[in-house]
Tab-separated table of C-alpha atoms and ligand atoms in Angstrom:
chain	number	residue	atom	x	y	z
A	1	UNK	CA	99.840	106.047	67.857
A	2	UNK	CA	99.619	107.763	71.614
A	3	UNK	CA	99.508	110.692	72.454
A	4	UNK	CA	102.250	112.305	74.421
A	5	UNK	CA	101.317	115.381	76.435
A	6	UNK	CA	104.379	116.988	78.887
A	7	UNK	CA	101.840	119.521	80.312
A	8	UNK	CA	99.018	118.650	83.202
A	9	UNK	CA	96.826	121.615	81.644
A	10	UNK	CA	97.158	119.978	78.043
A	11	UNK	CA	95.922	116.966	79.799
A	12	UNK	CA	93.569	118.373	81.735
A	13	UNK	CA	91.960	119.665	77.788
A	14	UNK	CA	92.617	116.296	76.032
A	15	UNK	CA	90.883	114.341	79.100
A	16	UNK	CA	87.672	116.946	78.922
A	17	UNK	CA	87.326	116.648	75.580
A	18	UNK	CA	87.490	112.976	75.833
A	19	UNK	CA	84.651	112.747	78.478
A	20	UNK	CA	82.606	115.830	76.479
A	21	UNK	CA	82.289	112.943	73.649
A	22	UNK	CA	81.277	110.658	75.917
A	23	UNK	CA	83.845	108.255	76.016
A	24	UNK	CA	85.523	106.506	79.463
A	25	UNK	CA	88.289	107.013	80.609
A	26	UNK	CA	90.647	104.482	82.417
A	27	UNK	CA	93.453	106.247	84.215
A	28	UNK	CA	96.591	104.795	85.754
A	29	UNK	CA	98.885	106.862	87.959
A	30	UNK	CA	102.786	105.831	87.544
A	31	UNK	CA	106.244	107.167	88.486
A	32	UNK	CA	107.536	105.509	85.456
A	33	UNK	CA	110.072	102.667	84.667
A	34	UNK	CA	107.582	100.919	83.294
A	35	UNK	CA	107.380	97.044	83.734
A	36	UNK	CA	105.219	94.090	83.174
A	37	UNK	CA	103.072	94.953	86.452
A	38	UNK	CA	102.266	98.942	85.184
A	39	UNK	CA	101.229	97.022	81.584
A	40	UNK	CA	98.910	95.063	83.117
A	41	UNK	CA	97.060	97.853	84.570
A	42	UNK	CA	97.132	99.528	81.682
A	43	UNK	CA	95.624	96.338	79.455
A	44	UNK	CA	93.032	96.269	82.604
A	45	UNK	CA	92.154	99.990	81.586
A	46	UNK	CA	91.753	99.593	77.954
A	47	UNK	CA	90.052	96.678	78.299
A	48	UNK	CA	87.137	98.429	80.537
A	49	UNK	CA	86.986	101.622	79.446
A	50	UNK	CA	87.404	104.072	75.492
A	51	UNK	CA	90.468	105.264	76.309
A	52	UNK	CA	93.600	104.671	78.671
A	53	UNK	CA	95.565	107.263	80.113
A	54	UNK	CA	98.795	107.070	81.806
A	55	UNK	CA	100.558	109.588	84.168
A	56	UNK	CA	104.549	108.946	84.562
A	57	UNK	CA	105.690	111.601	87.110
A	58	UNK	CA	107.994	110.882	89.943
A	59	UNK	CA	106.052	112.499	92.756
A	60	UNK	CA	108.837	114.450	94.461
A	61	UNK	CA	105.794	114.703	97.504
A	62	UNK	CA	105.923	111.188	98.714
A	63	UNK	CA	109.759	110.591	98.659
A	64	UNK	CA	110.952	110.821	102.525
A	65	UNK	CA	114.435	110.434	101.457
A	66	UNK	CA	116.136	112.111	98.869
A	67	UNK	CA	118.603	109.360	98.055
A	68	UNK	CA	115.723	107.429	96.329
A	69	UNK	CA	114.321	109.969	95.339
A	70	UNK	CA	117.341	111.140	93.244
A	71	UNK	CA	118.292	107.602	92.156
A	72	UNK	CA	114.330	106.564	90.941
A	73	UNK	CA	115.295	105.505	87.450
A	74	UNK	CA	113.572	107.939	84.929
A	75	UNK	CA	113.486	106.888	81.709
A	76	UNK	CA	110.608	108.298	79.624
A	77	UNK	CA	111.315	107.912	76.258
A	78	UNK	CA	111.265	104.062	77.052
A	79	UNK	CA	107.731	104.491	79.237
A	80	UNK	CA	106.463	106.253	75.859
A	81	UNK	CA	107.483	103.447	73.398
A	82	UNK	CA	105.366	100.793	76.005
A	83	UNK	CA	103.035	102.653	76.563
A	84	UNK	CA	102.836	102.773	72.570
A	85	UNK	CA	102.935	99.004	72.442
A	86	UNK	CA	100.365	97.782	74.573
A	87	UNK	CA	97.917	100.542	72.665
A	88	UNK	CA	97.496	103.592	75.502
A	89	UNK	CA	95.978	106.121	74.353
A	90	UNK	CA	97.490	109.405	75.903
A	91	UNK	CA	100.441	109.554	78.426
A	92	UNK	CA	101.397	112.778	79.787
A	93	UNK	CA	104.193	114.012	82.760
A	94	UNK	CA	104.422	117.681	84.263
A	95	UNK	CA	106.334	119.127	87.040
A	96	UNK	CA	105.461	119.982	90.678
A	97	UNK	CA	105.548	123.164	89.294
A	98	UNK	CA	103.280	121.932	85.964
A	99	UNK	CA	100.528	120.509	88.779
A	100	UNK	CA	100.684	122.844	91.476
A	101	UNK	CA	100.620	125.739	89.495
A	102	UNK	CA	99.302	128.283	92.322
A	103	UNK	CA	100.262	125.882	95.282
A	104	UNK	CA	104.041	126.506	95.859
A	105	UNK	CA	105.933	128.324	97.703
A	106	UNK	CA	109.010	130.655	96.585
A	107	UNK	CA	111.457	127.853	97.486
A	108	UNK	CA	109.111	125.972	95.100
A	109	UNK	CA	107.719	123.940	98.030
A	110	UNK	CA	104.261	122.654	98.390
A	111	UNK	CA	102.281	124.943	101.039
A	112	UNK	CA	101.186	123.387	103.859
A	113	UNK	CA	98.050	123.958	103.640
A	114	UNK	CA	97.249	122.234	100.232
A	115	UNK	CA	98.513	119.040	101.424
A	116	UNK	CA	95.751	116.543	101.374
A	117	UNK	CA	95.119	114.245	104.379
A	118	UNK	CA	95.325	110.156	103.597
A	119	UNK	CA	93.025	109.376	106.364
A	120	UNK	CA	93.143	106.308	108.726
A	121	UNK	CA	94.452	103.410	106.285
A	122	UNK	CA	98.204	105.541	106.303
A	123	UNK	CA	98.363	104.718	110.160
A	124	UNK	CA	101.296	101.794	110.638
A	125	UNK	CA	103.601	100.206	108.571
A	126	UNK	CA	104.317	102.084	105.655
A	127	UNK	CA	102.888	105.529	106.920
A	128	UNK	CA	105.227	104.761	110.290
A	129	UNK	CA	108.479	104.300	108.385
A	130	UNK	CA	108.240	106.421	105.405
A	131	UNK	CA	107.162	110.034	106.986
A	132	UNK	CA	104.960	112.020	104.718
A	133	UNK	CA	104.724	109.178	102.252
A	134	UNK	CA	100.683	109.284	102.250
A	135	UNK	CA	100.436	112.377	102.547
A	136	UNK	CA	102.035	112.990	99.799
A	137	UNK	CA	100.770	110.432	97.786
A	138	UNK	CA	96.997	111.505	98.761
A	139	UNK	CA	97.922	115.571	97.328
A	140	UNK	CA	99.385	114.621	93.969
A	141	UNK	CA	96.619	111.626	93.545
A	142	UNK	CA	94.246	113.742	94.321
A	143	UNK	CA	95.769	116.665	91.818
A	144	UNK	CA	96.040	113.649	89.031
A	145	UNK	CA	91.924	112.835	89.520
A	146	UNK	CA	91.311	116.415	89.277
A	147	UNK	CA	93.453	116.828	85.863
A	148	UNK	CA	92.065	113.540	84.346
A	149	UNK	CA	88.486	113.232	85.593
A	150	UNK	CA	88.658	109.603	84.954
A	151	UNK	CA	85.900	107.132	84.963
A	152	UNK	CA	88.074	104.687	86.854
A	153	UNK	CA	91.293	104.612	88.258
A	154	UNK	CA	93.794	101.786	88.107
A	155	UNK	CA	96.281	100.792	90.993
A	156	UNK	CA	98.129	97.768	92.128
A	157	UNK	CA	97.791	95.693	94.902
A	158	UNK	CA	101.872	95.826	95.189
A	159	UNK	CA	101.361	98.890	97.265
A	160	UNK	CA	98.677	97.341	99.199
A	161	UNK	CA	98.452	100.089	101.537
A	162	UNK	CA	98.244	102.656	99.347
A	163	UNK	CA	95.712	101.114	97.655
A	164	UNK	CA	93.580	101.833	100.498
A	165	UNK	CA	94.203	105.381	100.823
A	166	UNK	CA	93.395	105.866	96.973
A	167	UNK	CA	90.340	103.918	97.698
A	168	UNK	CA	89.375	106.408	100.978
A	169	UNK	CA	89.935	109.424	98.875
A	170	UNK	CA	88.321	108.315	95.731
A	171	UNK	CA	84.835	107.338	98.245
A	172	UNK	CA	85.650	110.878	99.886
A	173	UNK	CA	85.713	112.765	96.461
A	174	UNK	CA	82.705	110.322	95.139
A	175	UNK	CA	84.413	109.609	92.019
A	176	UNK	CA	86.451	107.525	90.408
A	177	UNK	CA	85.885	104.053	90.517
A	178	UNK	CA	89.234	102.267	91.976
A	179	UNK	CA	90.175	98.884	90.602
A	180	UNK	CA	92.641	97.235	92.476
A	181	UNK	CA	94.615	94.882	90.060
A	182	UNK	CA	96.293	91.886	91.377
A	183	UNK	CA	100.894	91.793	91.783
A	184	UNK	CA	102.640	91.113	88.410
A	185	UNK	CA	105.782	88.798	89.673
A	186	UNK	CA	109.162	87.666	88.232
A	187	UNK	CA	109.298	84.194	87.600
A	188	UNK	CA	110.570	83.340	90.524
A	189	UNK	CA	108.448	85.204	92.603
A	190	UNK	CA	109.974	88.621	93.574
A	191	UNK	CA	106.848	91.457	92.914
A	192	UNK	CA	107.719	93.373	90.034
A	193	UNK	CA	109.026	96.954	90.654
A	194	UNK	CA	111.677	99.936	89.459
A	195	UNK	CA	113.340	99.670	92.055
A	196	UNK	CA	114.187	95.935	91.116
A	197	UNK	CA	116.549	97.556	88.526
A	198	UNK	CA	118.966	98.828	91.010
A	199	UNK	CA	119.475	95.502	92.750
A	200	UNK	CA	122.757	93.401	92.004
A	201	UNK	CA	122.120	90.341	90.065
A	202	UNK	CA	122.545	87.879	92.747
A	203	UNK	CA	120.271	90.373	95.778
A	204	UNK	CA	117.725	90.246	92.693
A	205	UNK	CA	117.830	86.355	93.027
A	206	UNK	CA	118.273	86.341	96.918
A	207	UNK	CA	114.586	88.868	96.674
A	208	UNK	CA	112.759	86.196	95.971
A	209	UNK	CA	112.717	85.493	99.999
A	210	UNK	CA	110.026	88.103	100.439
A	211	UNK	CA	107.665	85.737	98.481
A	212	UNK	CA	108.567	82.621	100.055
A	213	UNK	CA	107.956	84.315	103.555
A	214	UNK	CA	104.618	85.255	102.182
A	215	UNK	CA	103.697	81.961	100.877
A	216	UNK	CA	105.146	80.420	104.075
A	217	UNK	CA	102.206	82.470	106.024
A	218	UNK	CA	99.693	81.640	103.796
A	219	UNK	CA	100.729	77.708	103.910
A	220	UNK	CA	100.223	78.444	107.287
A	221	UNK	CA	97.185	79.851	106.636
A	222	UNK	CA	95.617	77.432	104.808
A	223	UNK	CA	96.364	74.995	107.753
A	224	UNK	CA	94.491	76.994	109.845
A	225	UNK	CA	96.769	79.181	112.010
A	226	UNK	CA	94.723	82.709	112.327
A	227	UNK	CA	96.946	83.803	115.172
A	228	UNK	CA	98.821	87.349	113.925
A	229	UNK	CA	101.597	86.578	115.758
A	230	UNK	CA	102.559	82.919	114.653
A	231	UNK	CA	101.859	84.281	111.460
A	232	UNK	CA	104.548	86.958	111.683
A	233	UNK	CA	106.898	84.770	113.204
A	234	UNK	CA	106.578	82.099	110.492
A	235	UNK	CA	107.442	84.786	108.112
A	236	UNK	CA	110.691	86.447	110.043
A	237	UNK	CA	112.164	83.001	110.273
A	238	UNK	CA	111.803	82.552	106.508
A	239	UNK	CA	113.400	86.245	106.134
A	240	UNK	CA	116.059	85.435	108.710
A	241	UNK	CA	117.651	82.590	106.175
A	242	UNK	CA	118.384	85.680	103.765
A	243	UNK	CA	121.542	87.783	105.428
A	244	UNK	CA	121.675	90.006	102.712
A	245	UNK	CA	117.805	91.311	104.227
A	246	UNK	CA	117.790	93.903	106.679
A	247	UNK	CA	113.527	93.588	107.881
A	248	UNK	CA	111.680	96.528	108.620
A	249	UNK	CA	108.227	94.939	109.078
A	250	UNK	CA	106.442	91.726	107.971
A	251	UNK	CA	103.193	91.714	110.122
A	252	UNK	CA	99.319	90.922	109.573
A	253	UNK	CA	96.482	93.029	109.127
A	254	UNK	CA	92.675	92.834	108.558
A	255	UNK	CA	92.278	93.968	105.845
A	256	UNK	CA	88.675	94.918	106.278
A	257	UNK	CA	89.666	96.821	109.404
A	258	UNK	CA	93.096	98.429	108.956
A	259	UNK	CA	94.605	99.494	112.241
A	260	UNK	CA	98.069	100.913	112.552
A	261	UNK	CA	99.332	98.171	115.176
A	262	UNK	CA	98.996	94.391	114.394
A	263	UNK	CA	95.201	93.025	115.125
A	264	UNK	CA	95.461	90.206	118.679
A	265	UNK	CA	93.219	87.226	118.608
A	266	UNK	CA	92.510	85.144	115.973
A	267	UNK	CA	91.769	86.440	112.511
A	268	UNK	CA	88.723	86.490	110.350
A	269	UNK	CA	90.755	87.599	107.211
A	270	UNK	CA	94.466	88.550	106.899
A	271	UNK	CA	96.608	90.191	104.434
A	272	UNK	CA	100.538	89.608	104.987
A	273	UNK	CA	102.665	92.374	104.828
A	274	UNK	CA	106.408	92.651	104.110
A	275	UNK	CA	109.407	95.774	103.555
A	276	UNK	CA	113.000	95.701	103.851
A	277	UNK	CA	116.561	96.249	102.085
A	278	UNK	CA	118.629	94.645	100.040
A	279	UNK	CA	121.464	97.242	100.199
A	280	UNK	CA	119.601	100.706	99.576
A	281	UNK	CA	116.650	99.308	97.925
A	282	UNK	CA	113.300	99.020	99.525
A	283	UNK	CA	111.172	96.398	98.469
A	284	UNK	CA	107.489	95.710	99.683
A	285	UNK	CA	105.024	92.780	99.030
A	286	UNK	CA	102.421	91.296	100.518
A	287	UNK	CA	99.932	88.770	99.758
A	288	UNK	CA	96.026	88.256	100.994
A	289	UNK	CA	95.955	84.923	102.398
A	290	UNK	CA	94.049	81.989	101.624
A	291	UNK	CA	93.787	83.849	98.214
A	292	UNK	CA	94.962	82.637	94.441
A	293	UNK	CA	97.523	84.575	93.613
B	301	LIG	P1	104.616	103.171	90.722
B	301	LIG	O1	105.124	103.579	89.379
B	301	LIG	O2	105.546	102.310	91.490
B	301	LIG	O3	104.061	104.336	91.519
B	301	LIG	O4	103.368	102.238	90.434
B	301	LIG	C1	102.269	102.677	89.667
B	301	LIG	C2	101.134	101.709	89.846
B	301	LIG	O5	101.553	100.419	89.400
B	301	LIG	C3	100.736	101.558	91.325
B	301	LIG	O6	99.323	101.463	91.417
B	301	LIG	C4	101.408	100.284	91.714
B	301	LIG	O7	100.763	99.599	92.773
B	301	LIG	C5	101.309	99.488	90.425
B	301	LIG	N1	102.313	98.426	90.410
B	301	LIG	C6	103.632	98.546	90.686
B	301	LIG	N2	104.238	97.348	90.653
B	301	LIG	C7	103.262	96.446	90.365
B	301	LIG	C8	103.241	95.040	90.204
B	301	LIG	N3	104.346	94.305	90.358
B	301	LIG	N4	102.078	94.428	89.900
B	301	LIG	C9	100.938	95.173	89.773
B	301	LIG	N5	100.883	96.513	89.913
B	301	LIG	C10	102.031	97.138	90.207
């Protein structure tokens, strides 16, 4: 049976106790709405470590608008009962409030000063459009390490980019271990995610573009093209087909050597990255080319 905990300080106990024993703890940071992609994590964390541990808190930090924000579907009686199933061990929420105990201000804003700084992988493409995004994902990720102490740290290579900034701060703190787990996809390709839930039936068929403009590049890929900007291009006329998608970005990076703008010349390695609307819905995806998945 899991534990559910609504308090980060009764987490914070539970998670020292847990480590005083000397058992290891895999830790997976969520904002809920669980799917098949968060599961997998989790069954990645229990398989590798004593005990899993799941945080489901929509981080009101990284939100730069409040529309999606206030329409993130919450839901976490359901998150509980999965959670349950799959055999986590403890899953506990909180409020800004609950995890910044003696960081906010009288509006019940975070202070400046405590925000923590993402470092260089937040430059471009998601760090340029969503304002804040990093930063706030950097103060409440580094908040959750501090509560859980975990022995590794689970996180998806959905959010590619974020990935990267967990895996900057997690070398800058010296602990945990990151594990970057690879995207959990509906069958007919569209990367798993809550949002998915707020897209009309048919836009939740027509999604499925974002992965055939990925494959496209790495078809291309595999053919040989290492030029960023046929790479692009072969992706945008994919996306193009879809009227329903408004693009914001689908562009290349190293991703040994993330740089805000896209890398000129040919390409040692490449990771293709994609974001746009269907509607109000943001979607992201990307996919490391020449690789498996
Ligand atoms: P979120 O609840 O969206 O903040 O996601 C929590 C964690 O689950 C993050 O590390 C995400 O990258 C990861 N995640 C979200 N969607 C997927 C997916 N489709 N496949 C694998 N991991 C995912």
């Amino acid at each position: 049976m899991i534990l559910r905990l609504d308090d980060p300080a009764a987490a914070r106990a539970w998670c020292a106790r847990e480590r005083d024993a000397g058992r290891t703890i895999g830790f997976v940071p969520t904002m809920g709405a669980l799917h098949a992609g968060h599961l997998s994590l989790v069954e990645r964390a229990l398989a590798e470590n004593d005990r899993a541990c799941v945080s489901v808190f929509v981080n009101p930090l990284q939100f730069d608008e409040a529309q999606d924000f206030d329409h993130y579907p919450r839901d976490f009686g359901a998150d509980v009962d999965l959670l349950d199933g799959v055999g986590c061990s403890m899953v506990f929420t909180g409020t800004l409030a609950g995890f910044f105990p003696d960081e906010l201000d009288d509006a019940g804003a975070l202070r400046p000063e405590f925000s923590v700084d993402p470092g260089p992988a937040a430059l471009g493409l998601e760090g340029a459009c969503r304002d804040g995004h990093f930063e706030g994902v950097a103060t409440i990720v580094d908040r959750l390490f501090d509560v859980v102490g975990p022995t590794r740290a689970y996180f998806g290579q959905k959010d590619y980019q974020q990935s990267l900034v967990v895996g900057d701060l997690a070398a800058r703190r010296g602990a945990p271990e990151v594990v970057v787990c690879p995207i959990a996809r509906e069958p007919h390709g569209l990367a798993r995610s809550s949002r998915n839930e707020r897209l009309s039936p048919d836009d939740r068929e027509r999604a499925a573009v974002i992965s055939r403009a990925l494959g496209a590049a790495d078809e291309a890929w595999r053919a040989g093209d290492r030029d960023a900007d046929a790479l692009a291009r072969r992706m945008r006329d994919v996306l193009a087909g879809e009227p329903r998608f408004a693009l914001e970005y689908a562009e290349l990076r190293d991703p040994a050597a993330w740089t805000a703008d896209a890398p000129t010349g040919p390409l040692a390695r490449a990771v293709a990255l994609v974001a746009g609307r269907f509607g109000d819905v943001r979607l992201i995806d990307n996919r490391v080319l020449g690789d498996a998945s």
